[in-house]
Amino acid sequence: MKQSYRQIVDEIRENRDLTKEQLICLLGTEDTDGVEYLRGQAREIAQKIYGKQVFIRGLIEFTNYCKNDCYYCGIRRSNRKAERYRLTQEQILDCCATGYELGFRTFVLQGGEDAYFTDARICGMIRAIKERYPDCAITLSIGERERESYQAYYDAGADRYLLRHETADETHYGILHPPELSLKNRKRCLYDLKEIGFQTGCGFMVGSPGQTADTLYEDLQLIRELKPQMVGIGPFLPQKDTPFGQKEAGTLAMTLRLLAIIRMLHPPVLLPATTALGTIHPKGRELGILSGANVVMPNLSPVDVREKYKLYDNKICTGDEAAECRCCTERRMNRIGYAVAIARGDCRDCLQYDA
């Protein structure tokens, strides 16, 4: 007997697993009432664990130099049109000072894989931030490193590490990346980070070239296996100076469905409504929160470098001061009935909740 859309959603919520056939149904349906039921169930799970609160993270994009040449990324090493920059430690600390006054209690240090930022420099930066703001969490998002480097960052005081896996399918990984990068090493990094003790995040682009229901199913199974504390997904958005510059963007609808599915598969996860989601639709971040997400990441980077950190085109908020981003975010969340939490916003133990 064929299951209805609602029956599929209920079964996934109960079992925290799904079949490939169920995923195809969830992503391919035109049943708008069914999709709203899916999003509503995910929203209910998130509220049961975290309440109607949204955690804010202060994003500091501190370097756009990168040794890698990923085909989708605007700061890839072969992009001669990228205007490169690096922030100094003092500039980074100034961003943190501004953010702390605005209520941020997590700072996300994000950058390309830049050899200038050695382990010693990264560790010095972590210690300096922790010394000034011991009540704050530090999230790093600086790519693939050796286990010894990850251990050094953890010992210096970093709390979280976000490393999108991009795809859990080897063939698809090869479509998105040059031959010197491998899914095997990306997974090694993720499991090293978990074993060391980081609150670990993975994730992928929705609608990236070559993505199929099969590859998405592999992504979801990796999330179930890894049990990360964070998952970052957002629509693929092309950047004109990359090999994928003319490819079709991912969609809002597919991203919202996948946010909801991830919330049901892994209830306690910290799940951002990303800037890319806000770029593809004026209310994308609000719709993400209403689909089970519970994190937003306003930009604390200096305004004069934001346009240079161009992973994709038409990125929002590049001209807003930090206070503008913070206030705008709070207004947007308030309008949909949520409050911005002034807290570190750590992942909660799923064993304490019957979601």
XYZ file of C-alpha atoms in Angstrom:
355
model
C 0.000 0.000 0.000
C 1.424 3.351 -1.065
C 2.115 5.768 1.783
C 0.670 9.246 1.815
C 3.040 12.213 2.110
C 1.993 12.761 5.730
C 2.556 9.106 6.572
C 6.073 9.342 5.175
C 6.782 12.445 7.274
C 5.418 10.794 10.415
C 7.485 7.658 9.817
C 10.688 9.643 9.322
C 10.028 11.627 12.488
C 9.464 8.455 14.473
C 12.383 6.434 13.054
C 14.867 9.267 12.383
C 15.684 7.539 9.118
C 14.302 7.384 5.607
C 14.523 5.305 2.461
C 15.689 6.624 -0.886
C 12.147 6.211 -2.206
C 10.773 8.327 0.646
C 13.350 11.029 -0.054
C 12.399 11.118 -3.724
C 8.765 11.540 -2.718
C 9.529 14.317 -0.232
C 11.630 16.268 -2.726
C 9.512 15.671 -5.819
C 5.963 16.171 -4.601
C 3.725 19.033 -5.717
C 1.491 18.526 -2.666
C 1.827 21.976 -1.075
C -0.191 20.958 1.996
C 2.129 17.990 2.473
C 5.209 20.202 2.244
C 3.744 22.568 4.826
C 3.144 19.578 7.083
C 6.792 18.537 6.643
C 8.024 22.033 7.542
C 5.606 22.249 10.461
C 6.804 18.967 11.940
C 10.425 20.108 11.693
C 9.559 23.440 13.285
C 7.797 21.655 16.145
C 10.859 19.476 16.805
C 13.181 22.493 16.868
C 10.874 24.387 19.227
C 10.548 21.392 21.537
C 14.321 21.281 22.001
C 15.342 24.962 21.705
C 12.119 26.930 22.135
C 11.235 29.814 19.845
C 14.716 31.239 19.952
C 17.315 31.796 17.282
C 21.031 31.739 18.035
C 23.146 34.415 16.383
C 26.748 33.861 15.341
C 29.079 36.706 14.469
C 30.723 35.863 11.157
C 34.252 37.196 10.580
C 35.581 36.462 7.083
C 39.254 37.061 7.816
C 40.993 35.955 4.606
C 39.937 35.291 1.035
C 43.233 33.722 -0.027
C 42.843 30.019 -0.758
C 45.211 27.343 -2.048
C 42.336 25.270 -3.429
C 40.680 25.496 -6.829
C 37.148 24.245 -6.181
C 35.089 24.768 -9.319
C 32.159 26.484 -7.593
C 33.976 28.946 -5.349
C 34.649 32.601 -6.079
C 37.820 32.697 -3.960
C 39.414 29.704 -5.748
C 43.114 30.219 -6.395
C 42.656 30.488 -10.189
C 40.245 33.414 -9.952
C 42.486 36.300 -11.014
C 39.614 38.753 -10.609
C 39.323 38.169 -6.874
C 40.662 41.116 -4.855
C 42.588 39.422 -2.070
C 42.808 40.545 1.554
C 43.775 39.377 5.012
C 42.630 40.837 8.314
C 45.189 41.410 11.050
C 44.697 39.959 14.506
C 43.894 43.445 15.767
C 41.206 43.878 13.130
C 39.716 40.515 14.083
C 39.689 41.511 17.753
C 37.994 44.795 16.827
C 35.270 42.785 15.077
C 34.859 40.681 18.215
C 34.640 43.789 20.403
C 31.892 45.210 18.223
C 30.090 41.880 18.187
C 30.287 41.387 21.939
C 28.671 44.781 22.543
C 25.882 43.758 20.164
C 25.186 40.541 22.077
C 27.119 37.963 20.076
C 28.483 35.100 22.165
C 29.838 33.007 19.303
C 32.402 34.208 16.770
C 32.819 32.292 13.516
C 36.272 32.734 11.986
C 35.921 31.782 8.340
C 38.457 31.915 5.554
C 40.058 30.166 2.631
C 42.862 27.662 3.132
C 45.512 30.347 3.454
C 49.091 29.221 4.228
C 49.865 32.624 5.766
C 47.663 31.682 8.713
C 49.924 29.053 10.218
C 48.923 26.992 13.223
C 50.853 29.410 15.422
C 48.922 32.406 14.066
C 45.570 30.627 14.332
C 46.280 29.492 17.891
C 47.449 32.975 18.873
C 44.220 34.424 17.503
C 42.107 31.884 19.398
C 43.904 32.565 22.677
C 43.607 36.336 22.264
C 39.843 36.107 21.686
C 39.346 33.689 24.583
C 41.373 35.867 26.922
C 39.142 38.865 26.214
C 35.843 36.974 25.896
C 36.025 33.781 27.972
C 32.239 33.406 27.926
C 32.151 33.178 24.120
C 32.469 30.211 21.781
C 34.850 30.215 18.830
C 33.919 28.394 15.644
C 36.575 27.845 12.996
C 35.800 27.301 9.319
C 39.180 27.155 7.618
C 39.129 23.905 5.699
C 41.163 20.727 5.670
C 44.119 20.459 8.067
C 46.148 17.688 9.624
C 44.871 16.136 12.843
C 47.761 17.705 14.772
C 46.621 21.164 13.656
C 43.040 20.494 14.726
C 44.288 19.293 18.102
C 46.342 22.475 18.521
C 43.313 24.666 17.768
C 41.204 22.718 20.264
C 43.895 22.965 22.935
C 44.143 26.720 22.311
C 40.437 27.087 23.097
C 38.439 26.687 19.875
C 35.047 25.108 20.523
C 33.526 24.300 17.149
C 34.649 23.545 13.620
C 32.518 23.792 10.492
C 33.736 21.826 7.467
C 31.142 21.265 4.773
C 31.601 17.858 3.210
C 29.911 19.230 0.014
C 28.824 15.754 -1.113
C 29.142 12.237 0.267
C 29.275 10.714 -3.225
C 32.776 10.221 -4.676
C 31.782 10.760 -8.301
C 29.896 13.921 -7.438
C 32.855 15.092 -5.338
C 35.012 14.839 -8.439
C 32.560 16.999 -10.398
C 32.855 19.787 -7.815
C 36.578 19.604 -7.006
C 39.941 19.244 -8.755
C 41.734 15.858 -8.555
C 44.033 16.869 -5.673
C 41.042 17.044 -3.326
C 39.325 13.861 -2.151
C 36.182 12.891 -0.317
C 38.255 10.394 1.665
C 40.392 13.162 3.154
C 37.378 15.403 3.787
C 35.735 12.615 5.765
C 38.990 11.955 7.613
C 38.999 15.578 8.716
C 35.411 15.403 9.961
C 35.990 12.265 12.008
C 39.252 13.660 13.411
C 37.389 16.774 14.545
C 34.684 14.708 16.253
C 37.213 12.462 17.979
C 39.220 15.427 19.266
C 36.099 16.870 20.889
C 35.036 19.726 18.649
C 31.384 20.497 18.173
C 31.603 19.527 14.514
C 29.653 20.739 11.504
C 29.303 19.351 7.997
C 26.995 20.354 5.154
C 26.436 20.737 1.438
C 25.102 22.999 -1.302
C 21.572 22.311 -2.507
C 21.323 22.084 -6.275
C 25.052 21.919 -7.014
C 25.996 20.689 -10.510
C 25.709 16.910 -10.703
C 23.586 16.561 -7.563
C 20.837 13.927 -7.684
C 18.429 12.265 -5.295
C 21.025 9.492 -4.950
C 23.796 11.890 -3.902
C 21.466 13.701 -1.504
C 20.530 10.380 0.068
C 24.235 9.714 0.678
C 24.562 13.171 2.254
C 21.727 12.455 4.661
C 23.140 9.057 5.582
C 26.511 10.658 6.349
C 24.745 13.107 8.665
C 22.988 10.219 10.419
C 26.300 8.363 10.815
C 28.490 11.322 11.836
C 25.871 12.891 14.131
C 27.383 16.370 13.794
C 26.389 19.147 16.172
C 25.955 21.519 13.214
C 24.849 21.127 9.600
C 25.204 24.006 7.158
C 23.223 23.798 3.928
C 22.170 26.486 1.498
C 21.317 26.776 -2.183
C 24.139 26.564 -4.705
C 24.632 30.052 -6.126
C 26.954 30.557 -9.110
C 29.857 33.002 -9.116
C 30.485 34.415 -12.582
C 34.286 34.057 -12.508
C 34.269 30.294 -11.841
C 33.818 27.282 -14.136
C 30.272 26.982 -12.768
C 29.461 30.654 -13.396
C 26.699 29.864 -15.880
C 25.169 26.933 -14.014
C 21.625 27.089 -12.675
C 21.225 28.050 -9.019
C 19.696 25.805 -6.404
C 16.151 26.567 -5.306
C 14.487 27.896 -2.192
C 11.883 25.117 -2.219
C 14.416 22.292 -2.262
C 16.548 23.918 0.448
C 13.569 24.352 2.781
C 12.531 20.729 2.352
C 16.046 19.505 3.087
C 16.335 21.716 6.175
C 13.145 20.135 7.478
C 14.303 16.609 6.671
C 17.645 17.151 8.442
C 15.850 18.445 11.537
C 13.708 15.308 11.648
C 16.637 12.958 11.079
C 18.866 14.629 13.681
C 16.659 16.623 16.101
C 19.272 18.420 18.282
C 21.368 19.757 15.393
C 22.260 23.440 15.177
C 20.907 24.334 11.758
C 21.613 27.729 10.170
C 19.331 29.660 7.882
C 22.236 30.773 5.721
C 23.137 34.004 3.984
C 22.805 32.136 0.676
C 19.192 31.368 1.573
C 18.626 35.064 2.232
C 20.295 35.879 -1.075
C 18.022 33.660 -3.141
C 14.807 35.024 -1.574
C 14.083 38.255 0.376
C 12.623 36.231 3.257
C 14.777 33.170 2.804
C 16.220 33.191 6.304
C 12.800 33.585 7.909
C 11.464 30.708 5.806
C 14.478 28.659 6.865
C 13.701 29.230 10.544
C 10.099 28.237 9.879
C 11.402 25.012 8.308
C 13.331 23.894 11.392
C 16.498 26.014 11.318
C 17.560 27.806 14.519
C 20.768 29.747 13.733
C 21.540 32.904 11.751
C 24.981 34.384 11.124
C 25.090 38.179 10.684
C 28.361 39.526 9.307
C 30.844 41.218 11.626
C 33.560 41.608 8.974
C 34.703 45.151 8.149
C 32.405 46.577 5.492
C 35.302 47.367 3.163
C 36.211 43.674 2.740
C 32.786 42.044 2.606
C 32.345 42.461 -1.133
C 35.739 40.778 -1.618
C 34.677 37.576 0.152
C 32.662 36.549 -2.867
C 31.961 32.823 -2.720
C 28.945 33.507 -4.977
C 27.359 36.518 -6.672
C 24.819 39.025 -5.281
C 25.565 38.261 -1.638
C 23.342 40.256 0.726
C 24.374 42.615 3.533
C 27.784 43.483 2.090
C 27.225 47.202 2.747
C 25.649 47.039 6.196
C 27.516 47.898 9.372
C 27.559 45.211 12.068
C 24.916 46.989 14.147
C 22.632 47.222 11.119
C 22.988 43.472 10.458
C 22.296 42.665 14.107
C 19.233 44.901 14.384
C 17.856 43.803 11.039
C 18.229 40.159 12.039
C 16.401 40.713 15.317
C 13.529 42.543 13.621
C 13.170 39.796 11.053
C 13.087 37.071 13.688
C 10.645 39.010 15.885
C 8.257 39.381 12.958
C 7.901 35.603 12.692
C 7.493 35.169 16.445
C 11.060 34.248 17.408
C 13.510 35.875 19.817
C 17.242 36.293 19.270
C 19.124 34.591 22.111
C 22.162 36.230 23.674
C 23.937 32.956 24.433
C 26.652 30.660 23.144
C 23.898 28.402 21.842
C 25.574 25.030 22.188
C 24.093 21.855 20.720
C 21.866 20.054 23.190
C 22.105 16.380 24.004
C 19.463 14.519 22.013
C 19.250 11.872 24.712
C 17.557 14.410 26.984
C 14.705 15.002 24.560
C 11.928 12.921 23.098
C 11.394 14.974 19.944
